Coordinates of C-alpha atoms and ligand atoms in Angstrom, one line a residue:
X1 CA 8.1 44.1 -28.4
X2 CA 9.9 47.3 -29.2
X3 CA 12.7 47.6 -31.7
X4 CA 15.0 49.2 -29.0
X5 CA 15.9 46.4 -26.7
X6 CA 17.7 48.2 -23.9
X7 CA 17.1 51.1 -21.5
X8 CA 19.5 53.0 -19.3
X9 CA 18.8 55.2 -16.3
X10 CA 19.8 56.1 -12.8
X11 CA 18.4 53.4 -10.4
X12 CA 15.3 54.9 -8.8
X13 CA 15.6 52.8 -5.7
X14 CA 18.1 50.3 -4.3
X15 CA 15.7 47.4 -4.8
X16 CA 16.8 46.1 -8.3
X17 CA 19.2 43.2 -8.5
X18 CA 21.8 42.8 -11.2
X19 CA 21.1 39.8 -13.3
X20 CA 24.8 39.1 -13.8
X21 CA 26.4 39.5 -10.4
X22 CA 23.2 39.1 -8.3
X23 CA 24.1 42.1 -6.1
X24 CA 21.7 44.9 -5.4
X25 CA 22.2 48.0 -7.7
X26 CA 22.6 51.1 -5.5
X27 CA 20.1 53.9 -5.7
X28 CA 21.2 56.5 -8.4
X29 CA 23.8 54.2 -9.9
X30 CA 23.6 53.8 -13.7
X31 CA 21.8 50.7 -14.6
X32 CA 21.1 49.1 -18.0
X33 CA 18.0 47.1 -18.6
X34 CA 17.5 44.5 -21.2
X35 CA 13.9 44.6 -22.3
X36 CA 12.5 41.1 -23.0
X37 CA 9.0 39.8 -23.7
X38 CA 7.2 38.9 -20.5
X39 CA 8.1 35.2 -19.8
X40 CA 4.9 34.6 -17.9
X41 CA 2.7 35.8 -20.8
X42 CA 2.3 32.2 -22.0
X43 CA -1.0 32.9 -23.7
X44 CA 0.5 35.8 -25.6
X45 CA -2.1 38.1 -24.1
X46 CA 0.0 41.2 -24.8
X47 CA 1.4 41.7 -21.2
X48 CA 4.0 44.4 -20.9
X49 CA 7.6 43.6 -21.6
X50 CA 9.9 43.1 -18.6
X51 CA 13.2 44.8 -17.9
X52 CA 16.2 42.9 -16.5
X53 CA 18.6 45.3 -14.8
X54 CA 22.3 45.1 -14.8
X55 CA 25.3 47.1 -13.6
X56 CA 26.8 48.8 -16.7
X57 CA 30.0 46.6 -16.5
X58 CA 27.9 43.5 -15.9
X59 CA 25.8 44.1 -18.9
X60 CA 28.9 44.2 -21.1
X61 CA 30.1 41.0 -19.5
X62 CA 26.8 39.4 -20.4
X63 CA 27.3 40.4 -24.0
X64 CA 30.7 38.6 -24.1
X65 CA 29.0 35.4 -22.9
X66 CA 26.0 35.7 -25.1
X67 CA 25.8 33.9 -28.5
X68 CA 26.7 36.1 -31.5
X69 CA 23.1 36.3 -32.5
X70 CA 21.8 37.7 -29.2
X71 CA 21.0 41.4 -29.2
X72 CA 23.8 43.7 -27.9
X73 CA 24.2 47.4 -27.4
X74 CA 26.4 48.5 -30.3
X75 CA 25.5 52.2 -30.2
X76 CA 23.9 54.7 -27.8
X77 CA 20.7 54.6 -30.0
X78 CA 20.2 51.0 -28.9
X79 CA 19.1 52.2 -25.5
X80 CA 16.2 54.3 -24.3
X81 CA 17.3 57.1 -22.1
X82 CA 20.9 57.5 -23.0
X83 CA 20.4 61.2 -23.8
X84 CA 19.2 61.9 -20.3
X85 CA 22.5 60.7 -18.6
X86 CA 25.1 63.1 -17.3
X87 CA 28.1 63.6 -19.6
X88 CA 30.5 61.6 -17.5
X89 CA 28.2 58.6 -17.4
X90 CA 27.6 58.9 -21.2
X91 CA 31.4 58.9 -21.8
X92 CA 31.9 55.8 -19.6
X93 CA 29.2 53.9 -21.4
X94 CA 30.4 55.1 -24.8
X95 CA 33.9 53.8 -24.0
X96 CA 32.5 50.4 -22.9
X97 CA 30.4 50.1 -26.1
X98 CA 33.4 51.1 -28.2
X99 CA 35.6 48.5 -26.5
X100 CA 33.0 45.9 -27.1
X101 CA 32.6 46.7 -30.8
X102 CA 36.4 46.7 -31.2
X103 CA 36.7 43.4 -29.6
X104 CA 33.9 41.9 -31.8
X105 CA 35.4 43.4 -34.9
X106 CA 38.7 41.7 -34.1
X107 CA 37.2 38.3 -33.6
X108 CA 38.4 35.5 -35.8
X109 CA 34.8 34.4 -36.1
X110 CA 33.9 37.7 -37.8
X111 CA 36.6 37.1 -40.3
X112 CA 35.4 33.6 -40.9
X113 CA 31.8 34.8 -41.5
X114 CA 33.1 37.4 -43.9
X115 CA 35.0 34.6 -45.8
X116 CA 31.8 32.5 -45.9
X117 CA 29.8 35.4 -47.4
X118 CA 32.6 36.1 -50.0
X119 CA 32.6 32.5 -50.9
X120 CA 28.9 32.4 -51.5
X121 CA 28.8 35.6 -53.5
X122 CA 29.2 34.8 -57.2
X123 CA 30.1 38.1 -58.7
X124 CA 33.5 39.8 -58.3
X125 CA 31.9 43.1 -57.7
X126 CA 29.8 41.6 -55.0
X127 CA 32.8 40.1 -53.3
X128 CA 34.5 43.6 -53.3
X129 CA 31.4 45.2 -51.8
X130 CA 31.3 42.6 -49.1
X131 CA 34.8 43.6 -48.0
X132 CA 33.9 47.2 -48.3
X133 CA 30.7 46.8 -46.3
X134 CA 32.6 44.9 -43.6
X135 CA 35.0 47.8 -43.3
X136 CA 32.6 50.6 -43.3
X137 CA 30.0 49.0 -41.0
X138 CA 31.9 47.0 -38.5
X139 CA 29.9 45.5 -35.6
X140 CA 28.9 48.9 -34.4
X141 CA 27.6 50.0 -37.7
X142 CA 29.8 53.1 -37.8
X143 CA 33.0 51.6 -39.2
X144 CA 35.3 48.6 -38.6
X145 CA 37.3 49.2 -35.4
X146 CA 39.4 46.1 -35.6
X147 CA 42.9 45.8 -37.1
X148 CA 42.4 46.5 -40.8
X149 CA 45.9 45.4 -41.8
X150 CA 45.5 42.1 -40.0
X151 CA 42.1 41.5 -41.5
X152 CA 43.4 42.1 -45.0
X153 CA 46.5 40.1 -44.4
X154 CA 44.4 37.1 -43.3
X155 CA 42.1 37.6 -46.3
X156 CA 45.1 37.4 -48.6
X157 CA 47.2 34.4 -47.4
X158 CA 48.2 33.5 -50.9
X159 CA 49.5 37.0 -51.6
X160 CA 51.0 38.1 -48.2
X161 CA 52.7 34.8 -47.8
X162 CA 53.9 33.3 -44.6
X163 CA 55.8 30.1 -45.2
X164 CA 54.8 27.2 -43.0
X165 CA 56.5 24.4 -44.8
X166 CA 53.7 22.0 -44.1
X167 CA 52.1 19.9 -46.8
X168 CA 48.9 18.0 -46.4
X169 CA 50.6 14.8 -45.3
X170 CA 52.6 16.5 -42.7
X171 CA 49.6 18.4 -41.4
X172 CA 47.6 15.2 -41.2
X173 CA 50.4 13.5 -39.3
X174 CA 50.6 16.3 -36.8
X175 CA 46.9 16.5 -36.2
X176 CA 46.5 12.8 -35.9
X177 CA 48.8 12.9 -33.0
X178 CA 47.0 15.8 -31.3
X179 CA 43.5 14.3 -31.9
X180 CA 44.6 10.8 -31.0
X181 CA 43.1 9.7 -34.3
X182 CA 44.6 7.0 -36.4
X183 CA 46.8 8.3 -39.2
X184 CA 45.2 5.8 -41.6
X185 CA 41.7 7.0 -40.9
X186 CA 42.7 10.6 -41.4
X187 CA 44.5 9.7 -44.7
X188 CA 41.4 7.9 -45.9
X189 CA 39.3 11.0 -45.1
X190 CA 41.8 13.1 -46.9
X191 CA 41.4 11.0 -50.1
X192 CA 37.9 12.4 -50.3
X193 CA 39.2 15.9 -50.8
X194 CA 40.2 18.8 -48.7
X195 CA 42.7 18.7 -45.8
X196 CA 41.0 21.5 -43.9
X197 CA 37.7 19.6 -44.0
X198 CA 39.5 16.4 -42.9
X199 CA 41.0 18.3 -39.9
X200 CA 37.6 19.8 -39.0
X201 CA 35.8 16.5 -39.1
X202 CA 38.5 14.6 -37.2
X203 CA 38.7 17.5 -34.6
X204 CA 35.0 17.0 -33.9
X205 CA 35.4 13.3 -33.5
X206 CA 38.5 13.5 -31.4
X207 CA 38.4 11.8 -28.0
X208 CA 41.5 13.6 -26.9
X209 CA 40.7 17.2 -27.5
X210 CA 37.3 18.9 -27.6
X211 CA 36.6 21.8 -29.9
X212 CA 35.3 25.0 -28.2
X213 CA 31.6 25.5 -28.6
X214 CA 31.9 29.3 -28.9
X215 CA 34.6 31.0 -30.9
X216 CA 36.9 33.2 -28.7
X217 CA 40.0 33.4 -30.9
X218 CA 41.0 37.0 -32.0
X219 CA 42.7 38.0 -35.2
X220 CA 45.7 39.0 -33.2
X221 CA 45.9 35.8 -31.4
X222 CA 45.5 33.7 -34.6
X223 CA 48.1 35.8 -36.3
X224 CA 50.6 35.5 -33.4
X225 CA 50.2 31.7 -33.2
X226 CA 50.5 31.3 -37.0
X227 CA 53.7 33.4 -36.9
X228 CA 55.1 31.1 -34.3
X229 CA 54.1 28.1 -36.4
X230 CA 56.0 29.5 -39.4
X231 CA 59.1 29.8 -37.2
X232 CA 58.9 26.3 -35.8
X233 CA 61.7 24.2 -37.1
X234 CA 61.1 20.8 -35.5
X235 CA 58.1 18.5 -35.4
X236 CA 57.8 18.8 -31.7
X237 CA 57.7 22.6 -31.9
X238 CA 55.1 22.4 -34.6
X239 CA 53.1 20.0 -32.4
X240 CA 53.3 22.3 -29.4
X241 CA 52.1 25.4 -31.3
X242 CA 49.3 23.6 -33.1
X243 CA 48.1 22.3 -29.7
X244 CA 48.1 25.9 -28.5
X245 CA 46.0 26.9 -31.5
X246 CA 43.6 24.0 -31.1
X247 CA 42.7 24.7 -27.5
X248 CA 41.4 28.1 -28.7
X249 CA 39.4 26.9 -31.6
X250 CA 36.0 25.7 -32.6
X251 CA 36.1 23.2 -35.4
X252 CA 35.2 25.8 -37.9
X253 CA 38.0 28.1 -36.6
X254 CA 40.5 25.3 -37.0
X255 CA 39.3 24.6 -40.5
X256 CA 40.0 28.2 -41.4
X257 CA 43.4 28.2 -39.7
X258 CA 44.3 25.2 -41.9
X259 CA 43.2 27.0 -45.0
X260 CA 45.4 30.0 -44.0
X261 CA 48.3 27.6 -43.6
X262 CA 47.5 26.2 -47.0
X263 CA 47.4 29.8 -48.4
X264 CA 43.9 29.2 -49.8
X265 CA 40.8 30.3 -48.0
X266 CA 38.6 28.7 -50.7
X267 CA 36.6 31.9 -51.2
X268 CA 37.3 32.2 -54.9
X269 CA 38.3 35.8 -54.8
X270 CA 41.3 37.5 -56.3
X271 CA 43.6 40.0 -54.5
X272 CA 42.3 42.7 -56.9
X273 CA 38.7 42.2 -55.8
X274 CA 39.5 41.9 -52.1
X275 CA 41.8 44.9 -52.0
X276 CA 39.2 46.8 -54.0
X277 CA 37.0 46.6 -50.9
X278 CA 39.7 48.5 -49.0
X279 CA 40.1 51.2 -51.5
X280 CA 39.4 51.5 -55.3
X281 CA 43.2 51.9 -55.9
X282 CA 44.5 49.6 -53.2
X283 CA 45.3 46.9 -55.6
X284 CA 47.4 49.2 -57.9
X285 CA 49.2 50.5 -54.9
X286 CA 49.9 47.0 -53.7
X287 CA 51.3 46.1 -57.0
X288 CA 53.7 49.0 -56.8
X289 CA 55.0 48.5 -53.3
X290 CA 54.1 44.9 -52.4
X291 CA 53.7 46.2 -48.9
X292 CA 50.2 45.6 -47.6
X293 CA 50.9 47.4 -44.3
X294 CA 52.0 50.5 -46.1
X295 CA 48.9 50.4 -48.4
X296 CA 46.5 50.1 -45.4
X297 CA 48.2 52.9 -43.6
X298 CA 48.0 55.1 -46.6
X299 CA 44.3 54.4 -47.0
X300 CA 43.7 55.1 -43.3
X301 CA 45.7 58.4 -43.6
X302 CA 44.0 59.2 -46.9
X303 CA 47.3 59.6 -48.6
X304 CA 47.1 56.6 -51.0
X305 CA 46.6 58.8 -54.1
X306 CA 49.9 60.6 -53.5
X307 CA 51.9 57.3 -53.2
X308 CA 55.1 57.5 -55.3
X309 CA 54.9 55.2 -58.4
X310 CA 51.1 55.1 -58.5
X311 CA 50.4 56.0 -62.1
X312 CA 48.5 59.2 -62.9
X313 CA 46.1 57.3 -65.1
X314 CA 45.1 55.0 -62.3
X315 CA 44.1 57.9 -60.0
X316 CA 42.9 60.1 -62.9
X317 CA 39.8 62.1 -63.2
X318 CA 37.6 59.5 -64.6
X319 CA 37.9 57.3 -61.6
X320 CA 37.8 60.2 -59.2
X321 CA 34.4 61.3 -60.4
X322 CA 33.1 57.8 -60.1
X323 CA 34.3 57.6 -56.6
X324 CA 33.0 60.9 -55.4
X325 CA 29.6 60.0 -56.6
X326 CA 29.6 57.0 -54.3
X327 CA 29.7 59.0 -51.1
X328 CA 32.6 59.3 -48.7
X329 CA 31.1 56.9 -46.1
X330 CA 32.7 54.0 -47.8
X331 CA 36.1 55.3 -46.9
X332 CA 35.2 56.7 -43.5
X333 CA 35.9 53.7 -41.3
X334 CA 39.3 52.8 -42.5
X335 CA 40.4 56.4 -42.3
X336 CA 39.5 56.5 -38.7
X337 CA 42.1 55.1 -36.3
X338 CA 41.2 53.1 -33.3
X339 CA 40.4 54.9 -30.0
X340 CA 37.5 56.9 -28.8
X341 CA 37.2 59.3 -31.7
X342 CA 34.6 57.1 -33.4
X343 CA 32.5 57.1 -30.3
X344 CA 31.9 60.8 -29.9
X345 CA 31.2 61.5 -33.6
X346 CA 28.7 59.0 -35.0
X347 CA 25.9 61.5 -34.9
X348 CA 28.0 63.9 -37.0
X349 CA 29.0 61.2 -39.4
X350 CA 25.4 60.2 -39.8
X351 CA 23.7 61.9 -42.8
X352 CA 20.0 61.3 -42.5
X353 CA 19.2 62.3 -46.0
X354 CA 21.9 60.2 -47.5
X355 CA 20.9 56.9 -48.9
X356 CA 23.9 55.1 -47.4
X357 CA 22.9 56.3 -44.0
X358 CA 21.3 53.0 -42.7
X359 CA 24.8 51.8 -42.0
X360 CA 25.1 54.4 -39.3
X361 CA 22.2 52.8 -37.5
X362 CA 24.0 50.1 -35.8
X363 CA 21.9 47.1 -34.8
X364 CA 20.5 46.7 -38.3
X365 CA 23.6 44.9 -39.2
X366 CA 22.3 41.7 -37.8
X367 CA 18.7 42.2 -38.6
X368 CA 16.8 39.9 -40.9
X369 CA 14.5 42.5 -42.4
X370 CA 13.8 40.8 -45.7
X371 CA 13.5 37.2 -44.6
X372 CA 11.2 35.5 -47.0
X373 CA 11.1 38.4 -49.5
X374 CA 11.9 37.7 -53.1
X375 CA 12.5 41.1 -54.5
X376 CA 12.8 42.0 -58.2
X377 CA 15.0 45.1 -58.3
X378 CA 15.6 46.6 -61.7
X379 CA 19.2 47.4 -62.4
X380 CA 18.1 50.9 -63.4
X381 CA 17.0 51.7 -59.9
X382 CA 19.1 54.5 -58.3
X383 CA 21.8 53.0 -56.0
X384 CA 21.0 49.6 -57.4
X385 CA 24.2 48.0 -56.1
X386 CA 23.8 49.3 -52.5
X387 CA 20.2 48.3 -52.4
X388 CA 21.0 44.8 -53.7
X389 CA 23.7 44.4 -51.1
X390 CA 21.4 45.5 -48.3
X391 CA 18.6 43.1 -49.4
X392 CA 21.1 40.3 -49.4
X393 CA 22.7 41.4 -46.1
X394 CA 19.3 41.5 -44.5
X395 CA 18.4 38.0 -45.6
X396 CA 16.3 38.8 -48.6
X397 CA 16.6 37.4 -52.1
X398 CA 17.2 39.6 -55.2
X399 CA 15.6 38.1 -58.4
X400 CA 16.8 38.5 -61.9
X401 CA 14.5 39.5 -64.8
X402 CA 14.1 35.8 -65.7
X403 CA 12.7 34.8 -62.3
X404 CA 10.6 37.9 -61.8
X405 CA 7.5 35.8 -61.8
X406 CA 8.2 34.3 -58.5
X407 CA 8.8 37.7 -56.8
X408 CA 6.9 38.7 -53.7
X409 CA 7.9 42.3 -54.3
X410 CA 8.6 44.3 -57.4
X411 CA 10.4 47.5 -57.1
X412 CA 9.4 50.2 -59.5
X413 CA 10.3 53.8 -59.5
X414 CA 7.5 56.4 -59.5
X415 CA 5.8 56.9 -62.8
X416 CA 6.9 53.5 -64.1
X417 CA 4.1 51.4 -62.9
X418 CA 4.6 47.8 -63.8
X419 CA 1.6 45.9 -65.0
X420 CA 1.6 42.9 -62.7
X421 CA -1.2 41.1 -61.0
X422 CA -1.8 38.6 -58.2
X423 CA -0.3 38.7 -54.8
X424 CA 2.9 40.4 -55.7
X425 CA 3.4 43.9 -54.2
X426 CA 4.7 46.7 -56.3
X427 CA 6.7 49.2 -54.3
X428 CA 9.0 52.2 -54.8
X429 CA 12.7 52.1 -53.9
X430 CA 11.8 54.2 -50.8
X431 CA 10.0 51.2 -49.4
X432 CA 13.4 49.4 -49.3
X433 CA 15.2 52.4 -47.8
X434 CA 12.5 52.9 -45.2
X435 CA 12.6 49.3 -44.2
X436 CA 16.4 49.3 -43.9
X437 CA 16.4 52.4 -41.9
X438 CA 13.7 51.3 -39.5
X439 CA 15.1 47.8 -39.3
X440 CA 11.7 46.3 -40.1
X441 CA 9.5 45.8 -43.2
X442 CA 7.6 48.9 -43.9
X443 CA 4.0 48.7 -45.0
X444 CA 3.8 48.4 -48.7
X445 CA 0.6 50.4 -48.8
X446 CA 2.5 53.6 -48.3
X447 CA 5.0 52.9 -51.0
X448 CA 3.0 52.2 -54.1
X449 CA 4.5 53.7 -57.2
Ligands
ZN501 ZN1 26.4 43.4 -11.5

């Protein structure tokens, strides 16, 4: 099966049927085809892939219904034939893709996944680069198109504090009424530890309310409901708002909502490291103004450095050099406001020769390129940090010097051939870059040091 999973064209006849609405697609109308392996090729005899056609709008509706892991069109390059369309049709499709990416970037689920990754990452620098990657990739690979302020606000519930006046006992009492679960049972569960976990477990067992199977909550919706909760003054108001929240949540969503209410996401990251992912000086700026919205707006407008009160030494030359070396791409997404601008420019933003370019290739965000690969990557490798992050992002494992012996791949720069034997493959860093760009493992034969 090809790496491009979609195709777009003008319908050559009026005989194809849209797989979503089951209506015929008119001749010459734009149709998008999802290319899938031939379902009748049970013996895997290598029959040709089949194309399932959809109206443009209908294809996008399918993506909304699909599971997060299902392939989606996130950039024009995910489709064959896009370049052959007329300008108007290109624009229409670009807008639809952009809307889809924005919607996905604003999903609470995405925020939750980011929190999970930050929580699993041990190093502070790694936590910072997870936030930074999230912002400069986004779902479309060309930059986060969601609400950056909201994302950062929700990441920092202990710093940008909304007061809910709800302690563990009160939360348990409210949820026990909504779930129809006995208060004693919930209190017993709480004795084992964490209130958010108790709420999650009891939500799943509740006979009165059923958690959603698929997360639909947006950051905006979550934030709005949490704001209302903070303003509720009576128990019945709190009950009514929590009920509104619950009917929009999966059990994991609700667990995270409770953590926000408790001002602790459990991700073990400081404001300094999280804000560092927004901009190298965002934390210093926040300390000066204590105004997150202002800081985010300044980062987006590229005026953070001129913020009054931000000390000269913190924006001085030493740091500036460091930053410039790391390529502007990291700051690109947050500088770009929402709207269509990002749509029409990805090709320009893409720098093929630049080592951070893979992010501009969209669908690799979800690819598992390095599954099963245990890679020893010397810290002296050029762009070590970026490479390490890519390997982890794409499901690989980066080994330390101590566990080098269990490596499947050893990265070695040219001229520094390692003396290793056995099944382990010795490759140059270009093998990694090539694999990342092509979204699949490159042959190691061509990348021997
Ligand atoms: Zn249709």
